[in-house]
Amino acid sequence: MWRPREAEDAFDQCLTRLRQGETEEACLAALPHLASDLAPLLATASALWALAASTPNPAPALARIRARLLRLLQQHGDR
């Protein structure tokens, strides 16, 4: 019988295992009675982590913009 609390706990455990490098397939294989419920949730979590990992760091671009702005302000002040 499917129990919401069991599914929540299983999802939390799988998220922890995924963060530690385990595959979605291994998590689902360990919980076959919940696999059909967990599979779309784990796929979504994995996709979100991949998206977050691919988001560029804006700091270098902001540093270049700031440096250019300061140069332009300095040049303008020299006139």
N, CA, C and O atoms as a DFTB+ gen file, in Angstrom:
316 C
 N C O
     1  1       0.839      -1.184       0.000
     2  2       0.000       0.000       0.000
     3  2       0.886       1.250       0.000
     4  3       1.858       1.331       0.751
     5  1       0.546       2.205      -0.835
     6  2       1.281       3.458      -0.966
     7  2       0.899       4.385       0.184
     8  3      -0.281       4.598       0.463
     9  1       1.919       4.932       0.846
    10  2       1.683       5.870       1.950
    11  2       2.430       7.164       1.637
    12  3       3.608       7.129       1.284
    13  1       1.748       8.310       1.765
    14  2       2.389       9.585       1.436
    15  2       3.694       9.817       2.195
    16  3       4.677      10.270       1.608
    17  1       3.712       9.517       3.474
    18  2       4.929       9.759       4.266
    19  2       6.079       8.890       3.760
    20  3       7.223       9.339       3.699
    21  1       5.770       7.650       3.401
    22  2       6.798       6.757       2.864
    23  2       7.348       7.315       1.551
    24  3       8.553       7.266       1.306
    25  1       6.462       7.844       0.713
    26  2       6.898       8.418      -0.562
    27  2       7.767       9.649      -0.335
    28  3       8.775       9.830      -1.017
    29  1       7.387      10.494       0.616
    30  2       8.196      11.680       0.934
    31  2       9.582      11.280       1.417
    32  3      10.590      11.832       0.976
    33  1       9.620      10.323       2.318
    34  2      10.908       9.855       2.840
    35  2      11.761       9.248       1.729
    36  3      12.966       9.491       1.660
    37  1      11.134       8.464       0.867
    38  2      11.860       7.836      -0.240
    39  2      12.406       8.899      -1.188
    40  3      13.537       8.790      -1.663
    41  1      11.605       9.924      -1.463
    42  2      12.051      11.004      -2.341
    43  2      13.247      11.730      -1.726
    44  3      14.226      12.003      -2.420
    45  1      13.176      12.039      -0.449
    46  2      14.302      12.688       0.236
    47  2      15.559      11.823       0.181
    48  3      16.656      12.323      -0.068
    49  1      15.389      10.535       0.412
    50  2      16.535       9.620       0.360
    51  2      17.139       9.579      -1.041
    52  3      18.359       9.586      -1.202
    53  1      16.274       9.536      -2.049
    54  2      16.782       9.501      -3.425
    55  2      17.502      10.798      -3.783
    56  3      18.530      10.768      -4.459
    57  1      16.976      11.927      -3.340
    58  2      17.657      13.198      -3.610
    59  2      19.049      13.202      -2.995
    60  3      20.012      13.645      -3.620
    61  1      19.147      12.711      -1.780
    62  2      20.452      12.616      -1.124
    63  2      21.375      11.706      -1.916
    64  3      22.543      12.032      -2.127
    65  1      20.863      10.577      -2.350
    66  2      21.679       9.625      -3.113
    67  2      22.103      10.217      -4.460
    68  3      23.227       9.992      -4.908
    69  1      21.211      10.969      -5.103
    70  2      21.569      11.608      -6.373
    71  2      22.680      12.635      -6.163
    72  3      23.614      12.712      -6.961
    73  1      22.580      13.420      -5.095
    74  2      23.619      14.416      -4.799
    75  2      24.965      13.759      -4.537
    76  3      26.014      14.365      -4.754
    77  1      24.927      12.517      -4.070
    78  2      26.162      11.776      -3.795
    79  2      26.662      11.023      -5.022
    80  3      27.653      10.299      -4.942
    81  1      25.985      11.189      -6.155
    82  2      26.466      10.599      -7.399
    83  2      25.751       9.349      -7.867
    84  3      26.091       8.807      -8.919
    85  1      24.781       8.883      -7.122
    86  2      24.048       7.690      -7.548
    87  2      23.102       8.057      -8.695
    88  3      22.678       9.207      -8.807
    89  1      22.781       7.104      -9.526
    90  2      21.899       7.364     -10.662
    91  2      20.433       7.276     -10.246
    92  3      20.085       6.673      -9.231
    93  1      19.586       7.902     -11.071
    94  2      18.146       7.794     -10.851
    95  2      17.716       6.333     -10.910
    96  3      16.903       5.876     -10.105
    97  1      18.274       5.609     -11.876
    98  2      17.899       4.206     -12.068
    99  2      18.191       3.369     -10.824
   100  3      17.393       2.510     -10.449
   101  1      19.333       3.619     -10.188
   102  2      19.685       2.867      -8.981
   103  2      18.721       3.185      -7.842
   104  3      18.319       2.292      -7.098
   105  1      18.355       4.449      -7.708
   106  2      17.391       4.825      -6.665
   107  2      16.047       4.149      -6.907
   108  3      15.433       3.612      -5.985
   109  1      15.601       4.183      -8.152
   110  2      14.303       3.592      -8.476
   111  2      14.324       2.079      -8.323
   112  3      13.330       1.485      -7.905
   113  1      15.438       1.455      -8.654
   114  2      15.548       0.001      -8.517
   115  2      15.475      -0.421      -7.053
   116  3      14.995      -1.510      -6.739
   117  1      15.949       0.439      -6.165
   118  2      15.912       0.128      -4.735
   119  2      14.506       0.282      -4.153
   120  3      14.221      -0.218      -3.066
   121  1      13.639       0.972      -4.878
   122  2      12.274       1.230      -4.392
   123  2      11.254       0.907      -5.485
   124  3      10.524       1.799      -5.918
   125  1      11.188      -0.325      -5.933
   126  2      10.334      -0.659      -7.084
   127  2       8.853      -0.352      -6.862
   128  3       8.146      -0.033      -7.817
   129  1       8.375      -0.442      -5.632
   130  2       6.959      -0.185      -5.368
   131  2       6.612       1.308      -5.446
   132  3       5.434       1.661      -5.504
   133  1       7.614       2.179      -5.447
   134  2       7.387       3.626      -5.560
   135  2       7.980       4.210      -6.841
   136  3       7.881       5.412      -7.084
   137  1       8.585       3.369      -7.647
   138  2       9.326       3.849      -8.820
   139  2       8.468       4.685      -9.762
   140  3       8.926       5.719     -10.248
   141  1       7.249       4.267     -10.026
   142  2       6.417       5.016     -10.976
   143  2       6.051       6.398     -10.435
   144  3       5.844       7.329     -11.214
   145  1       5.970       6.539      -9.126
   146  2       5.688       7.851      -8.527
   147  2       6.944       8.710      -8.425
   148  3       6.888       9.926      -8.608
   149  1       8.065       8.079      -8.135
   150  2       9.309       8.826      -7.931
   151  2       9.995       9.233      -9.231
   152  3      10.658      10.269      -9.280
   153  1       9.844       8.438     -10.274
   154  2      10.586       8.684     -11.521
   155  2      10.413      10.103     -12.058
   156  3      11.418      10.753     -12.343
   157  1       9.182      10.620     -12.213
   158  2       9.071      11.985     -12.744
   159  2       9.626      13.042     -11.795
   160  3      10.141      14.068     -12.239
   161  1       9.523      12.797     -10.499
   162  2      10.061      13.756      -9.525
   163  2      11.583      13.800      -9.573
   164  3      12.185      14.873      -9.514
   165  1      12.196      12.632      -9.681
   166  2      13.661      12.579      -9.750
   167  2      14.168      13.157     -11.066
   168  3      15.204      13.822     -11.099
   169  1      13.439      12.906     -12.149
   170  2      13.834      13.478     -13.442
   171  2      13.783      15.001     -13.388
   172  3      14.668      15.677     -13.913
   173  1      12.752      15.534     -12.754
   174  2      12.636      16.989     -12.615
   175  2      13.765      17.547     -11.758
   176  3      14.367      18.563     -12.108
   177  1      14.052      16.895     -10.648
   178  2      15.144      17.347      -9.775
   179  2      16.474      17.326     -10.516
   180  3      17.260      18.268     -10.408
   181  1      16.730      16.265     -11.262
   182  2      17.982      16.169     -12.021
   183  2      18.075      17.266     -13.072
   184  3      19.138      17.857     -13.264
   185  1      16.966      17.539     -13.752
   186  2      16.959      18.594     -14.772
   187  2      17.216      19.958     -14.146
   188  3      17.942      20.775     -14.713
   189  1      16.630      20.208     -12.991
   190  2      16.853      21.490     -12.314
   191  2      18.296      21.645     -11.855
   192  3      18.871      22.729     -11.960
   193  1      18.885      20.565     -11.345
   194  2      20.292      20.629     -10.935
   195  2      21.194      20.877     -12.138
   196  3      22.157      21.639     -12.048
   197  1      20.885      20.237     -13.262
   198  2      21.690      20.443     -14.471
   199  2      21.566      21.885     -14.947
   200  3      22.554      22.491     -15.364
   201  1      20.375      22.428     -14.887
   202  2      20.162      23.813     -15.290
   203  2      20.916      24.769     -14.372
   204  3      21.557      25.711     -14.838
   205  1      20.838      24.526     -13.090
   206  2      21.546      25.384     -12.128
   207  2      23.053      25.316     -12.334
   208  3      23.746      26.325     -12.201
   209  1      23.555      24.146     -12.654
   210  2      24.995      23.979     -12.864
   211  2      25.461      24.674     -14.135
   212  3      26.626      25.058     -14.240
   213  1      24.562      24.837     -15.104
   214  2      24.965      25.444     -16.372
   215  2      24.764      26.956     -16.386
   216  3      25.124      27.615     -17.361
   217  1      24.200      27.510     -15.330
   218  2      23.991      28.947     -15.262
   219  2      25.339      29.636     -15.090
   220  3      26.073      29.345     -14.145
   221  1      25.667      30.555     -16.007
   222  2      26.977      31.205     -15.920
   223  2      27.086      32.125     -14.707
   224  3      26.093      32.651     -14.204
   225  1      28.304      32.295     -14.267
   226  2      28.603      33.189     -13.158
   227  2      28.700      34.611     -13.717
   228  3      29.547      34.868     -14.573
   229  1      27.858      35.542     -13.257
   230  2      27.881      36.896     -13.808
   231  2      29.027      37.761     -13.283
   232  3      29.253      38.850     -13.811
   233  1      29.744      37.314     -12.276
   234  2      30.774      38.147     -11.641
   235  2      31.843      38.642     -12.617
   236  3      32.157      39.832     -12.587
   237  1      32.424      37.796     -13.484
   238  2      33.445      38.311     -14.402
   239  2      32.905      39.384     -15.354
   240  3      33.577      40.381     -15.617
   241  1      31.704      39.177     -15.860
   242  2      31.117      40.168     -16.763
   243  2      30.848      41.471     -16.024
   244  3      31.094      42.552     -16.558
   245  1      30.349      41.374     -14.813
   246  2      30.097      42.582     -14.027
   247  2      31.392      43.324     -13.711
   248  3      31.410      44.554     -13.700
   249  1      32.457      42.602     -13.460
   250  2      33.753      43.237     -13.192
   251  2      34.249      43.977     -14.433
   252  3      34.777      45.085     -14.326
   253  1      34.082      43.369     -15.609
   254  2      34.500      44.039     -16.857
   255  2      33.664      45.298     -17.104
   256  3      34.197      46.337     -17.493
   257  1      32.376      45.199     -16.878
   258  2      31.494      46.356     -17.065
   259  2      31.873      47.471     -16.102
   260  3      31.939      48.638     -16.490
   261  1      32.118      47.117     -14.863
   262  2      32.504      48.118     -13.859
   263  2      33.813      48.795     -14.250
   264  3      33.928      50.017     -14.163
   265  1      34.794      48.016     -14.677
   266  2      36.089      48.574     -15.070
   267  2      35.922      49.515     -16.263
   268  3      36.525      50.587     -16.307
   269  1      35.107      49.105     -17.221
   270  2      34.897      49.954     -18.401
   271  2      34.186      51.244     -18.003
   272  3      34.543      52.325     -18.472
   273  1      33.195      51.131     -17.152
   274  2      32.476      52.308     -16.692
   275  2      33.405      53.266     -15.958
   276  3      33.346      54.476     -16.173
   277  1      34.257      52.734     -15.098
   278  2      35.203      53.587     -14.380
   279  2      36.175      54.270     -15.344
   280  3      36.505      55.442     -15.165
   281  1      36.634      53.538     -16.371
   282  2      37.521      54.147     -17.386
   283  2      36.808      55.279     -18.113
   284  3      37.373      56.352     -18.320
   285  1      35.557      55.026     -18.498
   286  2      34.800      56.056     -19.210
   287  2      34.559      57.276     -18.331
   288  3      34.648      58.411     -18.801
   289  1      34.256      57.049     -17.071
   290  2      34.055      58.173     -16.156
   291  2      35.342      58.964     -15.973
   292  3      35.328      60.194     -15.915
   293  1      36.454      58.241     -15.882
   294  2      37.743      58.907     -15.722
   295  2      38.078      59.711     -16.981
   296  3      38.549      60.843     -16.881
   297  1      37.842      59.141     -18.156
   298  2      38.105      59.850     -19.412
   299  2      37.223      61.091     -19.518
   300  3      37.676      62.145     -19.964
   301  1      35.986      60.964     -19.114
   302  2      35.058      62.087     -19.175
   303  2      35.495      63.200     -18.213
   304  3      35.354      64.384     -18.518
   305  1      36.018      62.810     -17.067
   306  2      36.487      63.789     -16.088
   307  2      37.749      64.499     -16.540
   308  3      38.026      65.610     -16.088
   309  1      38.526      63.873     -17.432
   310  2      39.765      64.472     -17.931
   311  2      39.496      65.534     -18.981
   312  3      40.418      66.258     -19.360
   313  1      38.299      65.650     -19.452
   314  2      37.991      66.625     -20.517
   315  2      37.797      68.002     -19.983
   316  3      37.534      68.930     -20.748
